[in-house]
XYZ file of C-alpha atoms in Angstrom:
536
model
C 3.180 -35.467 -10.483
C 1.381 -38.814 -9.514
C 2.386 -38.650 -6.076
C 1.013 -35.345 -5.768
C -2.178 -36.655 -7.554
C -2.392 -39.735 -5.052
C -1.298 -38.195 -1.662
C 1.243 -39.698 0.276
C -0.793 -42.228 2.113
C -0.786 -44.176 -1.164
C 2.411 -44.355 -1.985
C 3.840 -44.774 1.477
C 4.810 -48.260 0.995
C 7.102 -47.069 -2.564
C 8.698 -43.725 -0.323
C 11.957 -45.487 0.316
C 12.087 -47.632 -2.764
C 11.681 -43.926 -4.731
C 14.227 -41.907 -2.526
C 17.168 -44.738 -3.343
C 16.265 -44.207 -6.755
C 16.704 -40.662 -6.612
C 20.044 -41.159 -4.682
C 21.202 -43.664 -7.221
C 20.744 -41.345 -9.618
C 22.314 -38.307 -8.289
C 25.029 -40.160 -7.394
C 25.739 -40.913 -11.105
C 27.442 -38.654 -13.686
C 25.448 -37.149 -15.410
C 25.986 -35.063 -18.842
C 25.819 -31.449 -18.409
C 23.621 -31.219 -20.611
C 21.096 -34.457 -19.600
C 17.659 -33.643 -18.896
C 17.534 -36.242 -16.324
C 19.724 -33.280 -14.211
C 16.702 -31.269 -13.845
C 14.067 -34.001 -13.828
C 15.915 -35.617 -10.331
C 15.398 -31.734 -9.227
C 11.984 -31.732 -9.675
C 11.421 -35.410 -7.920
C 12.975 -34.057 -5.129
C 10.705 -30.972 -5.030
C 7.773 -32.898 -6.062
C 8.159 -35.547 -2.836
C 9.227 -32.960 -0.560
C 5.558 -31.496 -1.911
C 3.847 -34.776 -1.724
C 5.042 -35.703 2.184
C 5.333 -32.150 3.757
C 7.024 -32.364 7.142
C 7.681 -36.282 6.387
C 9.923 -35.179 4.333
C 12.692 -34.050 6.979
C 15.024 -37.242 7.241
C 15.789 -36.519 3.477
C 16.651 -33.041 3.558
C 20.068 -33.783 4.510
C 20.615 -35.838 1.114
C 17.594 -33.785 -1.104
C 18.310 -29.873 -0.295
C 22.127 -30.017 -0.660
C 21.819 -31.427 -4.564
C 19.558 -28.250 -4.871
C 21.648 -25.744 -3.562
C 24.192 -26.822 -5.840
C 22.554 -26.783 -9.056
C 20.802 -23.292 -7.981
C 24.736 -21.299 -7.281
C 26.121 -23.775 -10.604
C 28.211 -21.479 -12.856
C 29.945 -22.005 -16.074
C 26.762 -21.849 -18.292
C 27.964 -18.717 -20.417
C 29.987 -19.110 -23.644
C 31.786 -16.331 -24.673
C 33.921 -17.722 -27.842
C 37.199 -15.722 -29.365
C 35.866 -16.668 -32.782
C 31.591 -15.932 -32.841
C 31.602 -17.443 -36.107
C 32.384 -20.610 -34.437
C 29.421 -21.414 -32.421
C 26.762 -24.057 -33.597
C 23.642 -23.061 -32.407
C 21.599 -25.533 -34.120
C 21.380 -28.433 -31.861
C 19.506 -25.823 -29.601
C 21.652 -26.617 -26.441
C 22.866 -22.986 -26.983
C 21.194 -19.735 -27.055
C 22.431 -16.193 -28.324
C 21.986 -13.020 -26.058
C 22.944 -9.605 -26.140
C 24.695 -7.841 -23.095
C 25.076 -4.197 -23.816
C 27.026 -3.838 -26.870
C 28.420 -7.701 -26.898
C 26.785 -10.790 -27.947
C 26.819 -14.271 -25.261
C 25.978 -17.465 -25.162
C 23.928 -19.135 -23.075
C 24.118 -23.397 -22.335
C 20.155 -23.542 -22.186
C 20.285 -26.849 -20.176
C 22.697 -25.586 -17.492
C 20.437 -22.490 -17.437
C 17.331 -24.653 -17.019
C 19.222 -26.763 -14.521
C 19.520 -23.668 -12.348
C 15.713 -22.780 -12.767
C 14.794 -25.851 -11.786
C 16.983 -26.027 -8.551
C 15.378 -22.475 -7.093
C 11.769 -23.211 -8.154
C 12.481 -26.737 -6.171
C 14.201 -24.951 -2.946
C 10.885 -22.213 -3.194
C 8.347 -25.363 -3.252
C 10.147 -26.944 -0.663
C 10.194 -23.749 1.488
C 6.839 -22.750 0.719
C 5.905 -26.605 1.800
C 7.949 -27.102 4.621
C 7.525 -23.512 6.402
C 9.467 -23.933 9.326
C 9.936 -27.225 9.111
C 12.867 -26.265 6.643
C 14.773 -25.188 10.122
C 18.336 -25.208 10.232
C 18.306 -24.985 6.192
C 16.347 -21.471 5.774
C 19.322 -19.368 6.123
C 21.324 -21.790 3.252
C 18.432 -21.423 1.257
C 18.225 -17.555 1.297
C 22.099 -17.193 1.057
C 21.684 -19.132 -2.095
C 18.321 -17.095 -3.299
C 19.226 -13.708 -2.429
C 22.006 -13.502 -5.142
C 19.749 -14.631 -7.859
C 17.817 -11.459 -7.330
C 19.608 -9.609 -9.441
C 21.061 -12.703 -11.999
C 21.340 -11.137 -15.501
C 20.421 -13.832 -17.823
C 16.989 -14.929 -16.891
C 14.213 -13.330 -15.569
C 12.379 -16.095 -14.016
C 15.248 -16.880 -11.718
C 15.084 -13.470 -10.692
C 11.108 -13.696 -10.200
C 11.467 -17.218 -8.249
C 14.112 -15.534 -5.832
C 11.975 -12.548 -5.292
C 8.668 -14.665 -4.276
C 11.133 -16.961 -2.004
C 11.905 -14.159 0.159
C 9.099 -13.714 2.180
C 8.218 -17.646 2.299
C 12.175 -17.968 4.112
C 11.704 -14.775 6.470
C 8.093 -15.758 7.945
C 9.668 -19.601 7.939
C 12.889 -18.084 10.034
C 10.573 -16.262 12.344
C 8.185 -19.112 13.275
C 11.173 -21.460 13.312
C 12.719 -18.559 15.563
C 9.463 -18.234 17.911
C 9.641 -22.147 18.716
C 13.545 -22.742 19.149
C 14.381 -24.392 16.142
C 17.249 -22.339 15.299
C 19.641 -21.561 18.007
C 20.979 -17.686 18.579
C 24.027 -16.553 17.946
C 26.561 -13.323 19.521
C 22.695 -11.928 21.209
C 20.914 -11.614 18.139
C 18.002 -14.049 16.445
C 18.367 -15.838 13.523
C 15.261 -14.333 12.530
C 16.639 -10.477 12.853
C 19.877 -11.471 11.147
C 17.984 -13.018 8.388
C 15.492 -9.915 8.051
C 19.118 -7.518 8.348
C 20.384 -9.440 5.483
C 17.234 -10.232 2.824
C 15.138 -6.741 3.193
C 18.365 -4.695 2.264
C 18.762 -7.130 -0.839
C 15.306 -6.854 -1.762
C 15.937 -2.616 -1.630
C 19.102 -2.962 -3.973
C 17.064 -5.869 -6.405
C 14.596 -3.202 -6.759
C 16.639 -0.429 -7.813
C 18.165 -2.757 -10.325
C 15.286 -4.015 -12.156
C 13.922 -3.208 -15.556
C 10.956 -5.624 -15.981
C 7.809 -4.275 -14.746
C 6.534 -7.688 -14.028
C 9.449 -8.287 -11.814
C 9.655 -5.216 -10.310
C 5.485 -6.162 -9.124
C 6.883 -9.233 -7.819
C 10.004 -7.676 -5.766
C 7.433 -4.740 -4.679
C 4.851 -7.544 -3.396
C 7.929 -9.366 -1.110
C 9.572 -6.374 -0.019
C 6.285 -5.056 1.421
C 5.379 -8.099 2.773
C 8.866 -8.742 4.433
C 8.630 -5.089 6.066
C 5.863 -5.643 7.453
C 7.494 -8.478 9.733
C 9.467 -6.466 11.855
C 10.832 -2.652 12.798
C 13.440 -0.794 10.713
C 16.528 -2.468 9.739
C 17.776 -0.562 6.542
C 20.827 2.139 7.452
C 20.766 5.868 6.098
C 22.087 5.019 2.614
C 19.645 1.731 2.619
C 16.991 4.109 3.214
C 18.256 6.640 0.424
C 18.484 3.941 -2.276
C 14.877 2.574 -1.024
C 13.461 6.078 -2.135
C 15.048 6.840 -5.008
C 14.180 3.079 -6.568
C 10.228 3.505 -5.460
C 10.124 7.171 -7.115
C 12.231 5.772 -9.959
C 9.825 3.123 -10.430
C 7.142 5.454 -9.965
C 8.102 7.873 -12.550
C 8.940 5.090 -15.269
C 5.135 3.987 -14.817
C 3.803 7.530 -15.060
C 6.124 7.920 -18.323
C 4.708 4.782 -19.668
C 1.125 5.891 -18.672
C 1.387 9.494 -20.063
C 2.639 8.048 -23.404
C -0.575 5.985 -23.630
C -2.789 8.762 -22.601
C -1.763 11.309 -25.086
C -3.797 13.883 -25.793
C -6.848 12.767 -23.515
C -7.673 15.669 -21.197
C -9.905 17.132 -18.708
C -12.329 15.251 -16.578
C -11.808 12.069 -18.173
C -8.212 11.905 -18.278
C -7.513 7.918 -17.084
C -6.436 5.387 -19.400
C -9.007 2.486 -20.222
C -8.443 -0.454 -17.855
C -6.970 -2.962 -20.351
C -4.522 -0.284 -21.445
C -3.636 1.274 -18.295
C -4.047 -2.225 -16.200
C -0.415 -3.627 -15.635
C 1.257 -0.635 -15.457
C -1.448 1.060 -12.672
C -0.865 -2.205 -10.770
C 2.928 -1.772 -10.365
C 2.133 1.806 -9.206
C -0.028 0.963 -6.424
C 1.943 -1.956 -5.212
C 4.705 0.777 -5.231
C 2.652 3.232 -3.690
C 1.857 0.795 -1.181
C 5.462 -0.324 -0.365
C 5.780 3.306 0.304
C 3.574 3.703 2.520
C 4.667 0.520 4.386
C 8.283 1.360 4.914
C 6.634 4.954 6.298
C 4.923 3.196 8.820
C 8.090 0.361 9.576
C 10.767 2.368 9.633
C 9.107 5.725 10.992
C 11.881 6.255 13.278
C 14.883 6.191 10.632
C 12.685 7.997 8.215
C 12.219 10.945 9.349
C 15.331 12.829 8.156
C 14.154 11.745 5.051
C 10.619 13.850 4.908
C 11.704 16.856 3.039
C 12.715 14.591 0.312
C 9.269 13.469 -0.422
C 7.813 16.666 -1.012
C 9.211 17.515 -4.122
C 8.694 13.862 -5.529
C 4.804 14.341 -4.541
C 4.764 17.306 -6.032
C 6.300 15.977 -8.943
C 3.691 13.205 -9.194
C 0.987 16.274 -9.204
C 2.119 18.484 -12.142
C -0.679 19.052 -14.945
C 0.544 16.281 -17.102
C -0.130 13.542 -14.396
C -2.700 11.398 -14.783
C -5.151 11.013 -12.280
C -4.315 7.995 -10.678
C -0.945 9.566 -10.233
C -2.057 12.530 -8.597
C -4.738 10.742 -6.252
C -1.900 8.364 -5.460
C 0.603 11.321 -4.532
C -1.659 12.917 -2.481
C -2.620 9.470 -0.474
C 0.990 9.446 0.530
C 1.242 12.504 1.384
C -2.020 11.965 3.842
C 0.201 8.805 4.824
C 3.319 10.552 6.048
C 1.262 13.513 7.779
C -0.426 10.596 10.018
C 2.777 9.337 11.276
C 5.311 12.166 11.393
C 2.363 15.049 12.362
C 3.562 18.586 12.958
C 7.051 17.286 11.882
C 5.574 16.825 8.627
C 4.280 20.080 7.713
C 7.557 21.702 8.727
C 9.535 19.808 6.067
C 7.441 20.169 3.747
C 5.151 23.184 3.802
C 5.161 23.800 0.238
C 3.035 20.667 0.132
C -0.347 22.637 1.736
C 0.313 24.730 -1.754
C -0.285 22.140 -3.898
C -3.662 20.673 -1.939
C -5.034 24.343 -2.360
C -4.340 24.434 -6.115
C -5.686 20.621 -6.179
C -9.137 21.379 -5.096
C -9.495 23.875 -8.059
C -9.223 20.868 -10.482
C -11.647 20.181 -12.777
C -11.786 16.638 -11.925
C -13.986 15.175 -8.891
C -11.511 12.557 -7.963
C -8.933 14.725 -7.682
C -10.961 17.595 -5.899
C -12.574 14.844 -3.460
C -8.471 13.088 -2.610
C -7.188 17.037 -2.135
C -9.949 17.858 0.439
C -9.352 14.818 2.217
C -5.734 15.360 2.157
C -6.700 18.582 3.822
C -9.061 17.423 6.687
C -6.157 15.120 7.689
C -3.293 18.241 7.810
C -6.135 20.124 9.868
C -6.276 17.346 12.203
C -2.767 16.355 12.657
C -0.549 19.822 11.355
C -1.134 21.286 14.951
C 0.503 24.710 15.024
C 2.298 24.702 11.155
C -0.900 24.353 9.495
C -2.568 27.472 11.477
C -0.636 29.823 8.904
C -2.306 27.991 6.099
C -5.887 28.502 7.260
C -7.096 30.771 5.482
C -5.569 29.193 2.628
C -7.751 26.012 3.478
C -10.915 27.894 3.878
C -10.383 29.293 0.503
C -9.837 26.011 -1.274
C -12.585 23.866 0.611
C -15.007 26.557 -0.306
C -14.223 25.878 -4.166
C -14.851 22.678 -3.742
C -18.345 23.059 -2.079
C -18.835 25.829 -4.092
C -18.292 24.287 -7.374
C -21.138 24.444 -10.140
C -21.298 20.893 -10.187
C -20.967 20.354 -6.576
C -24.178 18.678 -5.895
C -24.493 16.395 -9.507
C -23.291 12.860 -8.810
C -20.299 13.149 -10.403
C -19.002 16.127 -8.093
C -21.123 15.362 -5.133
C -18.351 12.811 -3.070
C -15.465 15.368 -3.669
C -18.304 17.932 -2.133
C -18.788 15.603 1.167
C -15.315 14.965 1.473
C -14.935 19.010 1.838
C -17.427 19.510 4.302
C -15.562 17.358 6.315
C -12.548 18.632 6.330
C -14.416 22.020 6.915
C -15.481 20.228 9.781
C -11.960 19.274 10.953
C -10.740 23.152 10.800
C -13.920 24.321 13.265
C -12.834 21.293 15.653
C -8.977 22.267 15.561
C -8.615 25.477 14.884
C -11.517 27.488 15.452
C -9.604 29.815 17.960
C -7.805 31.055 15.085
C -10.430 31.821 12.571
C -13.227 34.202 11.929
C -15.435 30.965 13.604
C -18.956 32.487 13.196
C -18.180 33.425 9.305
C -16.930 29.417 8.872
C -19.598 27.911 10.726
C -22.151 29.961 8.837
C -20.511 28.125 5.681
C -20.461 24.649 7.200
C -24.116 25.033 8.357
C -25.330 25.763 5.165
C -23.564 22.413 3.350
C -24.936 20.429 6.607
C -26.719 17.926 6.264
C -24.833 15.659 3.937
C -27.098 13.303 2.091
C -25.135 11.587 -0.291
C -22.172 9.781 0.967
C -23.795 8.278 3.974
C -20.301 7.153 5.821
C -18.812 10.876 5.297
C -22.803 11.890 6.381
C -22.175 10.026 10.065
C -19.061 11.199 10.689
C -19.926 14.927 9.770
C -22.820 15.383 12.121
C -21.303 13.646 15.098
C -18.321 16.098 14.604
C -21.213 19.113 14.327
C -23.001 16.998 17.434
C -19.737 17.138 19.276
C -18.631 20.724 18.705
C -22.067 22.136 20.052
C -21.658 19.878 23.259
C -17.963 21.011 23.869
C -18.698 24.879 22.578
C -22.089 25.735 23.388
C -22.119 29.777 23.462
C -18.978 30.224 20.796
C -20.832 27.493 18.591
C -24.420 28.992 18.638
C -23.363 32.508 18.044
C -24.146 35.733 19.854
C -27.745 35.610 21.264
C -27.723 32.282 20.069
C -27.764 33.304 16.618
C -26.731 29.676 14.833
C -29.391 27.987 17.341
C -32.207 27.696 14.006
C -30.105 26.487 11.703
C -28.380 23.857 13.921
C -31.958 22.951 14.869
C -33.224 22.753 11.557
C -29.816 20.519 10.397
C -30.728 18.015 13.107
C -33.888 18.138 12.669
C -33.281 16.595 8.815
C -30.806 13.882 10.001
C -33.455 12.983 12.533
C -35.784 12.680 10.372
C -33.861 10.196 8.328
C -33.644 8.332 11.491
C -30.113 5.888 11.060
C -29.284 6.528 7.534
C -27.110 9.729 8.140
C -25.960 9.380 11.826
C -25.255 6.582 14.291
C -27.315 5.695 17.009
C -24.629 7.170 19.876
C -25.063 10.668 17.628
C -28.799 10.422 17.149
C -29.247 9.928 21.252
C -26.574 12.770 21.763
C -28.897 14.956 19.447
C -32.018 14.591 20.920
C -30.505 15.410 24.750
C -29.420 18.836 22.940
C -32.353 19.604 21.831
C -34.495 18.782 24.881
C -31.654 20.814 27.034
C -32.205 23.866 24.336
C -35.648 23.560 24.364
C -35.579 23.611 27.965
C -32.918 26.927 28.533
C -34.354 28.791 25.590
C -37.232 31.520 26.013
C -40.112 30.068 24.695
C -40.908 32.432 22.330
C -37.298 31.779 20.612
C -38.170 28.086 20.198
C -41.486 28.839 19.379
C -39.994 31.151 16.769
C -37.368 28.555 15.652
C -39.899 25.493 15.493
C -42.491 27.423 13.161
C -39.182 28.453 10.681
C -39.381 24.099 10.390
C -41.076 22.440 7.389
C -44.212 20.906 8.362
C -42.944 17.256 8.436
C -39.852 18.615 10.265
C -41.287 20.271 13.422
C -43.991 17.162 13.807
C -40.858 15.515 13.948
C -38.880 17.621 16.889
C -42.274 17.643 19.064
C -43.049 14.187 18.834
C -39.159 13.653 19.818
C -39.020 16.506 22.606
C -42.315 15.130 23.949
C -41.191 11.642 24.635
């Protein structure tokens, strides 16, 4: 620990007289169980820490004593006579494997500890640097991942795995590791660790290991494409929903009988457990986007897993989270989507009839995005939409803070059926609805996007917009004339500009006593608005 205190341009002088020292010693024979086994581990680690990529000539003489000690064996005792064992000198510890008691040598064990945590510092330090030895390392890490006896080995190997793959890629990038039979020592590494990662986390019963494999196996996917095969891909999805139903057990135990609106857990009960769920949420959603070519045979088994993860006893985290997925896979797969997994639309209907805002706000979002991306599968489900966005906006509460976001969020997506579909529905009756929600005035970055999507349908559908007669032309008047009145707050500066043109080009085509007629049905404040615009 001193040299890391010091840096290494103080002890630069003592760097060879410390690294004979260290090979004196490891060339000794030392006890099995001697502490000075894992102590010369942890000088190793600890130089290789303290001199970074001055550290190379040693590797050959350091990394080798490490990779030992991490694969050593022979540190279980499993006696013909239990009554035998001596556990009081404390070099032995008892543990139970199913129905049969084991004994660990605790010094061995610790030996083996010390030797990954040294070859993750060392990676972690070295980055590429580590070169030629990555691939040793991981080959000795990747096994660990699922090593019975001691859950920190497992966590060490875990957090290794993406320090070795973005090392191997770098190192890959800069030819420091040579190919071999066409393919990159980077891709072979990926083919080999990702797949281990998949089968470590369908393994694992800790739920702070799990968070840690979750963390590396979404960070790893994220370096490249798809690797994992069609039963890879299975066991990926079955150990994220397994995962993902052991949390919402564990949560719905906790919650008991806490219902209605403010059915959540309190943070320092819920906290660990929610965390797991959103990393594996996340991973999810990351292997969607990765692997979206291999996936797709795999759509229709999503559905009922979302809709498992939206049943009445869910919590709401649970059910927000099920629904962001679903959003997820409807952005990359599209139409595709919807026609695995129709039955999905169902439950975003019966969602926005929740009681609870959160829920009501995530459902109507969900919605907006199958309107924009469910092309011709979602037309049969219109006026299914319709129905269920208009609960939402309809809602008692709809306007009281609580309620109001989930309210927004439903306009929009309103908004999204006029722009997409509008061919297919009773248009006048909808936009009549729309209109009278417009404008938003609560959440402001919902608010922009809303009226440039009403500033964009008028420019692209003038006469099937505004109604026979131009019988919509007041109210669209009157809805701009309130958002330019607020001047920035509810619309960009492109959509304010693109505003005021329509106006002045409706003012312009319109008989004058119609505007007339429309500018007097204005508040005071509002038509001394529109003039001094249409005037300048």
């Amino acid at each position: 620990m001193v040299w890391l205190a010091v840096g290494k341009d103080k002890i630069r002088s003592d760097i060879e007289m410390v690294v004979q020292l260290l090979l004196s010693l490891q060339g000794s024979k030392l006890e099995e169980n001697d502490p000075m086994r894992s102590q010369l581990l942890q000088a190793w680690a600890r130089l290789g820490k303290c001199l970074g990529h001055e550290f190379k000539p040693y590797m050959s003489v350091a990394i080798p004593r490490l990779l030992k000690s991490a694969k050593i064996g022979s540190y279980v005792i499993i006696p013909e006579n239990p009554d035998d064992v001596d556990e009081s000198d404390g070099s032995i510890r008892a543990l139970i494997v199913g129905d049969r008691k084991i004994w660990i040598k605790t010094k061995v064990l610790e030996e083996k500890l010390t030797a990954c945590k040294g070859l993750y510092l060392l990676a972690d330090e070295l980055k590429q640097g580590l070169s030629v030895w990555i691939e040793k390392v991981a080959r000795t890490l990747v096994p660990r991942l699922k090593f019975a006896h001691s859950e920190e080995i497992r966590r060490v190997a875990a957090s290794a795995m993406p320090v070795l793959l973005k090392s191997s890629k770098v190192a890959t990038q800069e030819g420091y590791l040579e190919w071999s039979a066409d393919e990159s020592p980077f891709k072979k590494l990926y083919s080999y660790v990702v797949p281990a990662l998949v089968k470590a986390l369908s393994m694992e019963s800790l739920l702070e290991i799990t968070a840690v494999i979750l963390d590396s196996l979404d960070e790893c996917m994220k370096m490249s494409e798809h690797v994992l095969d069609e039963d890879q891909t299975d066991l990926f999805l079955k150990a994220i929903m397994n995962v993902l139903q052991k949390i919402s057990s564990l949560s719905r135990s906790k919650v008991g009988a806490i219902e209605g609106i403010n059915q959540t857990l309190p943070d320092e009960e819920n906290g660990e457990e929610q965390k797991v769920y959103d990393k594996a949420a996340a991973c999810l959603t990351t292997f969607i986007i990765t692997h979206k070519n291999s996936f797709s045979p795999f759509i229709g088994k999503l559905a009922p897993c979302i809709e498992l993860m939206w049943v009445k006893d869910r919590i709401v985290e649970e059910r927000r989270i099920a629904l962001h997925v679903f959003c997820d896979v409807a952005k990359q797969f599209q139409e595709e989507a919807f026609r695995r997994c129709k039955i999905s639309l169902l439950f975003l209907f019966k969602a926005c009839k929740d009681e609870n805002p959160e829920v009501q706000e995530v459902a109507a979002q969900a919605i907006g995005t199958a309107a924009e991306f469910g092309g011709s599968v979602f037309k049969s489900f219109l006026k299914g939409a319709v129905s269920a966005l208009n609960a939402v906006m309809g809602h008692p509460n709809a306007l009281q803070m609580e309620y109001v976001m989930a309210h927004d969020t439903a306009v929009s997506a309103l908004g999204k059926i006029l722009q997409f579909h509008r061919e297919k529905l009773k248009a006048e009756k909808v936009l009549r609805i729309w209109l009278g929600h417009l404008p938003l005035k609560n959440n402001l970055e919902e608010a922009k996007v809303v009226h440039r999507q009403l500033c964009s349908l008028v420019e692209v559908s003038d006469g099937e917009l505004l109604g026979t007669q131009k019988a919509y032309l007041s109210e669209i008047v009157a809805v701009y004339a309130e958002i330019l009145w607020a001047g920035k707050k509810l619309a960009t500066e492109e959509t304010v500009n693109q505003m005021i043109k329509q106006l002045k080009l409706h003012s312009r085509r319109s008989p004058p006593s119609t505007w007339r007629s429309i500018m007097l049905s204005l508040e005071p404040h509002l038509q001394k608005k529109l003039e001094s615009i249409l005037l300048s």
